[in-house]
Coordinates of C-alpha atoms in Angstrom, one line a residue:
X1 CA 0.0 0.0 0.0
X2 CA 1.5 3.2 -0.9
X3 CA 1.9 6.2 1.8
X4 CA -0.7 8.5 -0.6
X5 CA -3.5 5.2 0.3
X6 CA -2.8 5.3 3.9
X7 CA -3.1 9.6 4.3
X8 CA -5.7 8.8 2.4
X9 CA -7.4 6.2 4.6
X10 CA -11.6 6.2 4.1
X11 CA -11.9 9.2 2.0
X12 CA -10.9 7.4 -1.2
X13 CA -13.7 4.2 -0.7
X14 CA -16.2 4.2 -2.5
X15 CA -19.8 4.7 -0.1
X16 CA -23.0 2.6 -0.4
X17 CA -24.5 4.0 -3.3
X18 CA -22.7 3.4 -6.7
X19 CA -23.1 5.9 -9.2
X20 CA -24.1 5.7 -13.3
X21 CA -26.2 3.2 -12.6
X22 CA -29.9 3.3 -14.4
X23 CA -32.9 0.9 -14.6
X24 CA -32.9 -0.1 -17.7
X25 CA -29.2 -0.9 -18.4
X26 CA -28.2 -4.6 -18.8
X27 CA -27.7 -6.3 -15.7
X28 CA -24.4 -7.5 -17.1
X29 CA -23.0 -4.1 -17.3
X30 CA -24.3 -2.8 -13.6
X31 CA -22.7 -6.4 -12.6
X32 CA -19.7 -5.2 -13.9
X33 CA -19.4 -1.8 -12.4
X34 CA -20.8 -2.6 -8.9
X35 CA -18.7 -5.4 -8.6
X36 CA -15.4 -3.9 -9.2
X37 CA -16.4 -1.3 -7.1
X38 CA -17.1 -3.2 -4.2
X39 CA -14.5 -5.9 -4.3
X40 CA -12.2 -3.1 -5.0
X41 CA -12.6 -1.5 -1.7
X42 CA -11.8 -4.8 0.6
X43 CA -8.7 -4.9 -1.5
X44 CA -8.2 -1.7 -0.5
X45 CA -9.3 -1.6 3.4
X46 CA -7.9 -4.8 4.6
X47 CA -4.4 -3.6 4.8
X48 CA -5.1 -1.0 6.7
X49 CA -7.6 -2.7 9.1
X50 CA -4.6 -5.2 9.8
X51 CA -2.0 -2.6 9.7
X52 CA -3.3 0.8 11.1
X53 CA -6.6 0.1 13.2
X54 CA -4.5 1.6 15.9
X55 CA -4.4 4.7 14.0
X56 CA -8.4 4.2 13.2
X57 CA -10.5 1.4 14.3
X58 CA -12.8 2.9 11.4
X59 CA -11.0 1.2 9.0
X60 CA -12.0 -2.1 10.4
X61 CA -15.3 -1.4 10.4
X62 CA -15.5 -0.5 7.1
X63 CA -13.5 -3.5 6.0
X64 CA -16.6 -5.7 7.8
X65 CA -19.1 -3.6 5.7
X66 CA -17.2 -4.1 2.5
X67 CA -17.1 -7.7 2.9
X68 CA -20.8 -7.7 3.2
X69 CA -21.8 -5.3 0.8
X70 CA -19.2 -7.0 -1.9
X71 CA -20.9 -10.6 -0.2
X72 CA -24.5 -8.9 -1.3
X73 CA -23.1 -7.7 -4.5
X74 CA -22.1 -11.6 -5.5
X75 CA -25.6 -13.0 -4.5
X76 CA -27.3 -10.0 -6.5
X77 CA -25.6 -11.0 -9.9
X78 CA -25.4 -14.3 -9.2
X79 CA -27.4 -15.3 -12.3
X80 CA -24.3 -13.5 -13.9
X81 CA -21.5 -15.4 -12.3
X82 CA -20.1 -18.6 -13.0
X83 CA -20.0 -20.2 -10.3
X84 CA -17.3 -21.5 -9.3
X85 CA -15.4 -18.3 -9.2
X86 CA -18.2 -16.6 -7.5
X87 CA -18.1 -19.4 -4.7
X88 CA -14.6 -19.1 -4.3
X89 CA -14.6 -15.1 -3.9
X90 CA -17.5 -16.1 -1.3
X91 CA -15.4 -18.0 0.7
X92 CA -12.8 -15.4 0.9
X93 CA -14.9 -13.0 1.8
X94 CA -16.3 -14.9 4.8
X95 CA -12.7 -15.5 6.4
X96 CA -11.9 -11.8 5.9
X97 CA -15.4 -10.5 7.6
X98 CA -15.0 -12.9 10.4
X99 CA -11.4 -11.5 11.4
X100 CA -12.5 -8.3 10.7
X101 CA -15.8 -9.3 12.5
X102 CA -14.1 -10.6 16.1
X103 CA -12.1 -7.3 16.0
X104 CA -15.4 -4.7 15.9
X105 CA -17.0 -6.5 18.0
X106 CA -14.2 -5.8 20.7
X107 CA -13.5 -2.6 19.5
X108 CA -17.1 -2.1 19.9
X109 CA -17.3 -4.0 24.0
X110 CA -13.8 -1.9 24.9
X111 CA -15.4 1.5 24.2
X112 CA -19.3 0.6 25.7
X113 CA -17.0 -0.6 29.0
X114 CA -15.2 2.9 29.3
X115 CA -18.4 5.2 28.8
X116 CA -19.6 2.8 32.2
X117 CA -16.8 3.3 34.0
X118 CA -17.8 6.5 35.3
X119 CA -21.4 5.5 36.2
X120 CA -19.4 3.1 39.6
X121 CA -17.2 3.5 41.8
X122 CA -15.2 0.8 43.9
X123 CA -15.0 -3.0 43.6
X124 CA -17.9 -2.4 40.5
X125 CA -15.2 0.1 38.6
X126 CA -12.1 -1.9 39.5
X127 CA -13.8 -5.0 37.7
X128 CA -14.6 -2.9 35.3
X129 CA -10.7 -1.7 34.7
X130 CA -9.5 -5.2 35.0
X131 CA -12.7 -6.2 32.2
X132 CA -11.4 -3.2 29.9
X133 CA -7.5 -4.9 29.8
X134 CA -8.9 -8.1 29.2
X135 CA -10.6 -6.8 26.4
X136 CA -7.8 -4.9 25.0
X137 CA -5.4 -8.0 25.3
X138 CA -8.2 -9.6 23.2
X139 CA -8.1 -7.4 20.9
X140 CA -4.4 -7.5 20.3
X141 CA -5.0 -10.8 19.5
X142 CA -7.5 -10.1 17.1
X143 CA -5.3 -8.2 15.2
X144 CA -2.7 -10.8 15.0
X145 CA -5.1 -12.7 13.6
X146 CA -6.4 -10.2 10.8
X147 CA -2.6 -9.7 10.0
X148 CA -2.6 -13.3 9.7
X149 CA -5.2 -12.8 7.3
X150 CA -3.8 -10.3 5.2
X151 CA -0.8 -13.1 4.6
X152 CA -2.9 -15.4 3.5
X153 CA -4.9 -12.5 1.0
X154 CA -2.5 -9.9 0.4
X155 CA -3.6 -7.5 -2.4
X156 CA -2.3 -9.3 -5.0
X157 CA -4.4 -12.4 -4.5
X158 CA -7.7 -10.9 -3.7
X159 CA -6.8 -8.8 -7.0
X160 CA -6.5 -12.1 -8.8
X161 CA -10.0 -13.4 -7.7
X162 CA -11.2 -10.1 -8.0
X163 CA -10.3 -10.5 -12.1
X164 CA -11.3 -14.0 -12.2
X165 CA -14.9 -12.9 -11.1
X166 CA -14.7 -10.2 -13.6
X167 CA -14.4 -12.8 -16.6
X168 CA -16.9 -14.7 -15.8
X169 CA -19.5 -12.2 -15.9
X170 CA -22.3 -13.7 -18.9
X171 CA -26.2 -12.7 -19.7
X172 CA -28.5 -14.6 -17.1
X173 CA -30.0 -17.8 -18.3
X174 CA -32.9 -17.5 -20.2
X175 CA -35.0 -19.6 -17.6
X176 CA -34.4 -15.8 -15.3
X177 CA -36.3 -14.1 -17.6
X178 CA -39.3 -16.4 -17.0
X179 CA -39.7 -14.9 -14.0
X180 CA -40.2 -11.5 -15.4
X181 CA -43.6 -11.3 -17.2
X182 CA -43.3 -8.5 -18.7
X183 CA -40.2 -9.4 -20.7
X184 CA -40.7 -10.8 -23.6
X185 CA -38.5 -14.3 -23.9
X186 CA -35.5 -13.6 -26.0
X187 CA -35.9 -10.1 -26.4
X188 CA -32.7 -7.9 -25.5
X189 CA -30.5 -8.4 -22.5
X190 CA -31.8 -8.5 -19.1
X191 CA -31.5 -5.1 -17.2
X192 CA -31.0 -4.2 -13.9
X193 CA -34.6 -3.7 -13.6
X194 CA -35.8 -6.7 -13.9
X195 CA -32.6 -8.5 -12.1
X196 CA -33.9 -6.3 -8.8
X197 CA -37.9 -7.8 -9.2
X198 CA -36.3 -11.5 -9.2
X199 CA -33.8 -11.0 -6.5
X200 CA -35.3 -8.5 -3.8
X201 CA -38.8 -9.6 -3.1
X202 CA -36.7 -12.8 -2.0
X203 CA -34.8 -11.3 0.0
X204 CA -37.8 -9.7 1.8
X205 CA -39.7 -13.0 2.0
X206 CA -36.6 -14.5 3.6
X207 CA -36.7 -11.3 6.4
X208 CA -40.5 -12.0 6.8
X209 CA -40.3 -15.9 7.5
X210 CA -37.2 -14.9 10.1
X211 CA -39.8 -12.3 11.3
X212 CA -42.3 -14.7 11.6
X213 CA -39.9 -16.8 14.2
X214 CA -40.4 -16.6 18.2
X215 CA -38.7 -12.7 18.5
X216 CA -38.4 -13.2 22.3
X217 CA -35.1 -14.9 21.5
X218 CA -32.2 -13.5 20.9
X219 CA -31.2 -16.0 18.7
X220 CA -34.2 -15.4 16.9
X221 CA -33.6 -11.0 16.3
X222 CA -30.0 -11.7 15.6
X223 CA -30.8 -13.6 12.7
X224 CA -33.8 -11.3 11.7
X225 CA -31.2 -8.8 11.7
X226 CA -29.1 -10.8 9.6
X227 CA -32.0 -10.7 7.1
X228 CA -31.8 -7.3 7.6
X229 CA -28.9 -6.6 6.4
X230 CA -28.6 -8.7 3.4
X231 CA -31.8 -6.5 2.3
X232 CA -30.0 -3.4 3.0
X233 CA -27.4 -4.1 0.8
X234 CA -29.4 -5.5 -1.9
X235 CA -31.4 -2.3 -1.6
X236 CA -28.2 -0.5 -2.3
X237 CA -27.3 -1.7 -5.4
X238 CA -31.5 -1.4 -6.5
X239 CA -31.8 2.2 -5.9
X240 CA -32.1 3.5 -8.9
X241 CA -35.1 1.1 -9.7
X242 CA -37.2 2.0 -6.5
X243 CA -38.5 5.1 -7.6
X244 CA -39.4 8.3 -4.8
X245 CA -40.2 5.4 -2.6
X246 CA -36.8 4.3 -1.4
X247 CA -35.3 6.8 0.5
X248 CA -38.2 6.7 3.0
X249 CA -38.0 3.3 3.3
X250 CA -34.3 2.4 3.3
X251 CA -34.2 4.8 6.4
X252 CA -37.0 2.8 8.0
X253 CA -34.6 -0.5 7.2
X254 CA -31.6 1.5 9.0
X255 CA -33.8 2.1 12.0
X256 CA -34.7 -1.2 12.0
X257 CA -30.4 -2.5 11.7
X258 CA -29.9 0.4 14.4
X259 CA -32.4 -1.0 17.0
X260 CA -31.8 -4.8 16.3
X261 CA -27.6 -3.6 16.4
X262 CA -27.8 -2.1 19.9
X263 CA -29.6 -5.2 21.4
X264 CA -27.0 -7.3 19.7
X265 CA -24.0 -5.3 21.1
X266 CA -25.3 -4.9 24.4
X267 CA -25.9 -8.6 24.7
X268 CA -22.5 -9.7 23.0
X269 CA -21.0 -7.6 26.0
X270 CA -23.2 -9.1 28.3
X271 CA -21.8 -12.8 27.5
X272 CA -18.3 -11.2 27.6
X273 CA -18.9 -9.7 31.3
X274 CA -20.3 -13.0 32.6
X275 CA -17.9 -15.3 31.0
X276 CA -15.1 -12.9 32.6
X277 CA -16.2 -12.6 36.0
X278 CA -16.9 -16.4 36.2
X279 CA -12.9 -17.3 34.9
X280 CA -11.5 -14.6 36.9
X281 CA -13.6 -16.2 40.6
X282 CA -12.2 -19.6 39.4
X283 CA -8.8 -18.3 38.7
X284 CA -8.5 -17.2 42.3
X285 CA -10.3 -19.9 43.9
X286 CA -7.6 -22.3 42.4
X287 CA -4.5 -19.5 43.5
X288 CA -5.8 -18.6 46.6
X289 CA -8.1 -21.2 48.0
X290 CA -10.3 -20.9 50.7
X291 CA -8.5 -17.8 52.1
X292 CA -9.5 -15.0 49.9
X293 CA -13.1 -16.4 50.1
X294 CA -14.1 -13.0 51.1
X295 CA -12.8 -11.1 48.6
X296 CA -14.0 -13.7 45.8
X297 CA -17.5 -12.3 47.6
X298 CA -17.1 -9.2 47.2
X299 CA -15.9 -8.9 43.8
X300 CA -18.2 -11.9 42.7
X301 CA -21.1 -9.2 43.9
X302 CA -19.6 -6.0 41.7
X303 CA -19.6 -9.1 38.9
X304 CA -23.3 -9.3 39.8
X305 CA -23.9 -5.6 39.6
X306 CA -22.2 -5.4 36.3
X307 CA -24.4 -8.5 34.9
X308 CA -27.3 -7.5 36.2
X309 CA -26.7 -3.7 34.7
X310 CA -26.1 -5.1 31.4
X311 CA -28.6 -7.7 31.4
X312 CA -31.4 -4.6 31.8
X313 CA -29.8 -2.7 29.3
X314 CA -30.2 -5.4 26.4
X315 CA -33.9 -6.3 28.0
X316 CA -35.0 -2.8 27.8
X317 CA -33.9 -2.9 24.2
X318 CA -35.7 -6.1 23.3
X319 CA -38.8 -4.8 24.6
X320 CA -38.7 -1.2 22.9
X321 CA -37.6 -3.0 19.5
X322 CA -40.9 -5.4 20.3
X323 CA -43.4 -2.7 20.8
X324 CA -42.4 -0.8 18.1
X325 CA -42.6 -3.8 15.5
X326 CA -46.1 -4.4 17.0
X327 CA -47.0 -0.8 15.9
X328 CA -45.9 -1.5 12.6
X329 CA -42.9 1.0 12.8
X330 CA -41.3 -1.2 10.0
X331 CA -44.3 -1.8 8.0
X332 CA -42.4 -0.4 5.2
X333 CA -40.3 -3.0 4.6
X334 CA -43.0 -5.3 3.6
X335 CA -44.1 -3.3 1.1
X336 CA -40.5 -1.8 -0.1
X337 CA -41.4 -4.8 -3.5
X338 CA -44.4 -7.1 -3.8
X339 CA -43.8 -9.9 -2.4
X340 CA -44.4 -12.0 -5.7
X341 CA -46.2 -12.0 -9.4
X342 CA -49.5 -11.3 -7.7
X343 CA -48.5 -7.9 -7.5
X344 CA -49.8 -7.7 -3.4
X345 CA -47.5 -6.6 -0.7
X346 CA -46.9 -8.6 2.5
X347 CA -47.4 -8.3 5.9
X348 CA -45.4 -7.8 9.0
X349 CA -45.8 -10.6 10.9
X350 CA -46.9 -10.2 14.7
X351 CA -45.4 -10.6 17.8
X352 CA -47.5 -12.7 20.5
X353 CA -45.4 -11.8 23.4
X354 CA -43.2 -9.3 25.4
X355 CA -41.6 -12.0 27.5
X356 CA -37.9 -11.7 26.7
X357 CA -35.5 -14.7 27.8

């Protein structure tokens, strides 16, 4: 990477939306743009996510969205892909937004743990000091393991994939087209239009049925906000076929990420907090033995305070993101495409319960 990339850092990535592109273009050629763009930029940020996240834990953040907006990008022109080539650039994808994935998510814990440092005082903030330096030693290890990753794709190789998903760009099958029925079969290439009214209302029937799940799990709004996402980003490379409609609505699916994001930090860090204070009582049970029994009592209770602190947090968050999808706050998203050739738009599904476990 030269020195003019790194002063550069994120001003020289491309954003979400990609420019030039129009409805009625051939898929083929908005295939071609939006995937170089977006394959482009994880070429571009994973050096400095591995190198320089000390200098700007932004850039790993970014590299985790690139991954899944160029991992969006290679499901939406799929039908344009060989696919073996498109597999393989899946794959590498996946390893590079899970190391780039285990390093947000502490660089996300380490910062929520300082802003509550000031909220306690005694045993509560000295658990808290000694939670923040296990976190950061995490995190150094996190980033031994996306340099680790950068060896194993250095620029030159994700450069290489990059091209070999490039030639292997051809016109969708014919059998696409069938499910366009306003497109004559054989007549002129497919365009971007009609790519987007095959592959989004599939993506929101896929967010529905996870919507559809018990939401008083948070197994069950983690992967709703999975779903999420993978609409967002499909949305993304769309835009330009949604009409006045979208912006309206793709700020209704960002409220939707935001709210489903918090609960999922704030319970990520309460997993971290309890499987902390439970290693560090056993540590000094086996050290120590019966004689620090008191103080294994008293910190065990600032580990309780902490839990329990957290624990409300993420509960309060489930049941604010649950009344507000039972008012229909995200209605839109059920109606952002029909939800098939009958031209109707889906529901939201409901929620039966508050209960959250």
């Amino acid at each position: 990477m030269s020195d003019a990339e790194r002063r550069n850092g994120l001003e020289g990535i491309p954003g979400k939306w990609v420019r030039d592109l129009e409805p009625e273009m051939p898929a083929i050629d908005a295939a071609r743009q939006v995937l170089e763009l977006r394959l482009k930029s994880v070429e571009t940020l994973l050096p400095l996510a591995a190198r320089h996240a000390h200098e700007d834990t932004e850039y790993v953040h970014q590299l985790r969205v690139a991954t899944r907006r160029s991992g969006a990008a290679l499901r939406a022109f799929r039908p344009c892909l060989r696919k073996k080539s498109a597999r393989g650039m899946a794959k590498s994808l996946r390893t590079i937004r899970r190391a780039a994935g285990e390093a947000r998510c502490l660089d996300v814990q380490i910062k929520a743990v300082q802003s509550l440092r000031k909220q306690f005082s005694g045993g509560a903030r000295v658990l808290i000091e000694e939670f923040t330096d296990e976190l950061g030693q995490r995190r150094v290890d996190a980033n031994l393991a996306l340099e680790q990753t950068l060896k194993h794709f250095p620029r030159k190789t994700l450069k290489g994939r990059r091209k070999a998903v490039m030639t292997s760009l051809h016109e969708p099958s014919p059998w696409l087209r069938q499910s366009c029925p306003d497109v004559p079969s054989g007549e002129g290439p497919m365009t971007l239009r009609q790519l987007g009214e095959v592959t989004v209302p599939s993506l929101v029937r896929s967010l529905q049925r996870a919507g559809s799940a018990d939401l008083r799990l948070i197994e069950t709004l983690h992967d709703l906000r999975l779903h999420g996402k993978r609409l967002r980003y499909a949305l993304e490379i769309f835009r330009c076929c949604q009409g006045e409609l979208f912006k309206p609505r793709y700020e209704r699916l960002e409220s939707f990420q935001e709210a489903l994001g918090d609960i999922n930090d704030a319970h990520e860090l309460l997993v971290a907090m309890k499987r902390f204070v439970a290693g560090r009582t056993n540590r000094r049970r086996e050290v120590f033995g019966e004689a620090v029994m008191d103080d294994v009592d008293a910190r065990s209770a600032a580990g309780d305070v902490m839990t329990m602190t957290l624990r409300q947090r993420r509960d309060d968050g489930v049941r604010v993101f649950l009344d507000a999808w039972r008012a229909g706050a995200w209605k839109d998203l059920w109606t952002t495409v029909p939800s098939g050739g009958n031209g109707r738009s889906a529901g939201p599904p409901s929620v039966q319960s508050e209960v959250v476990t």
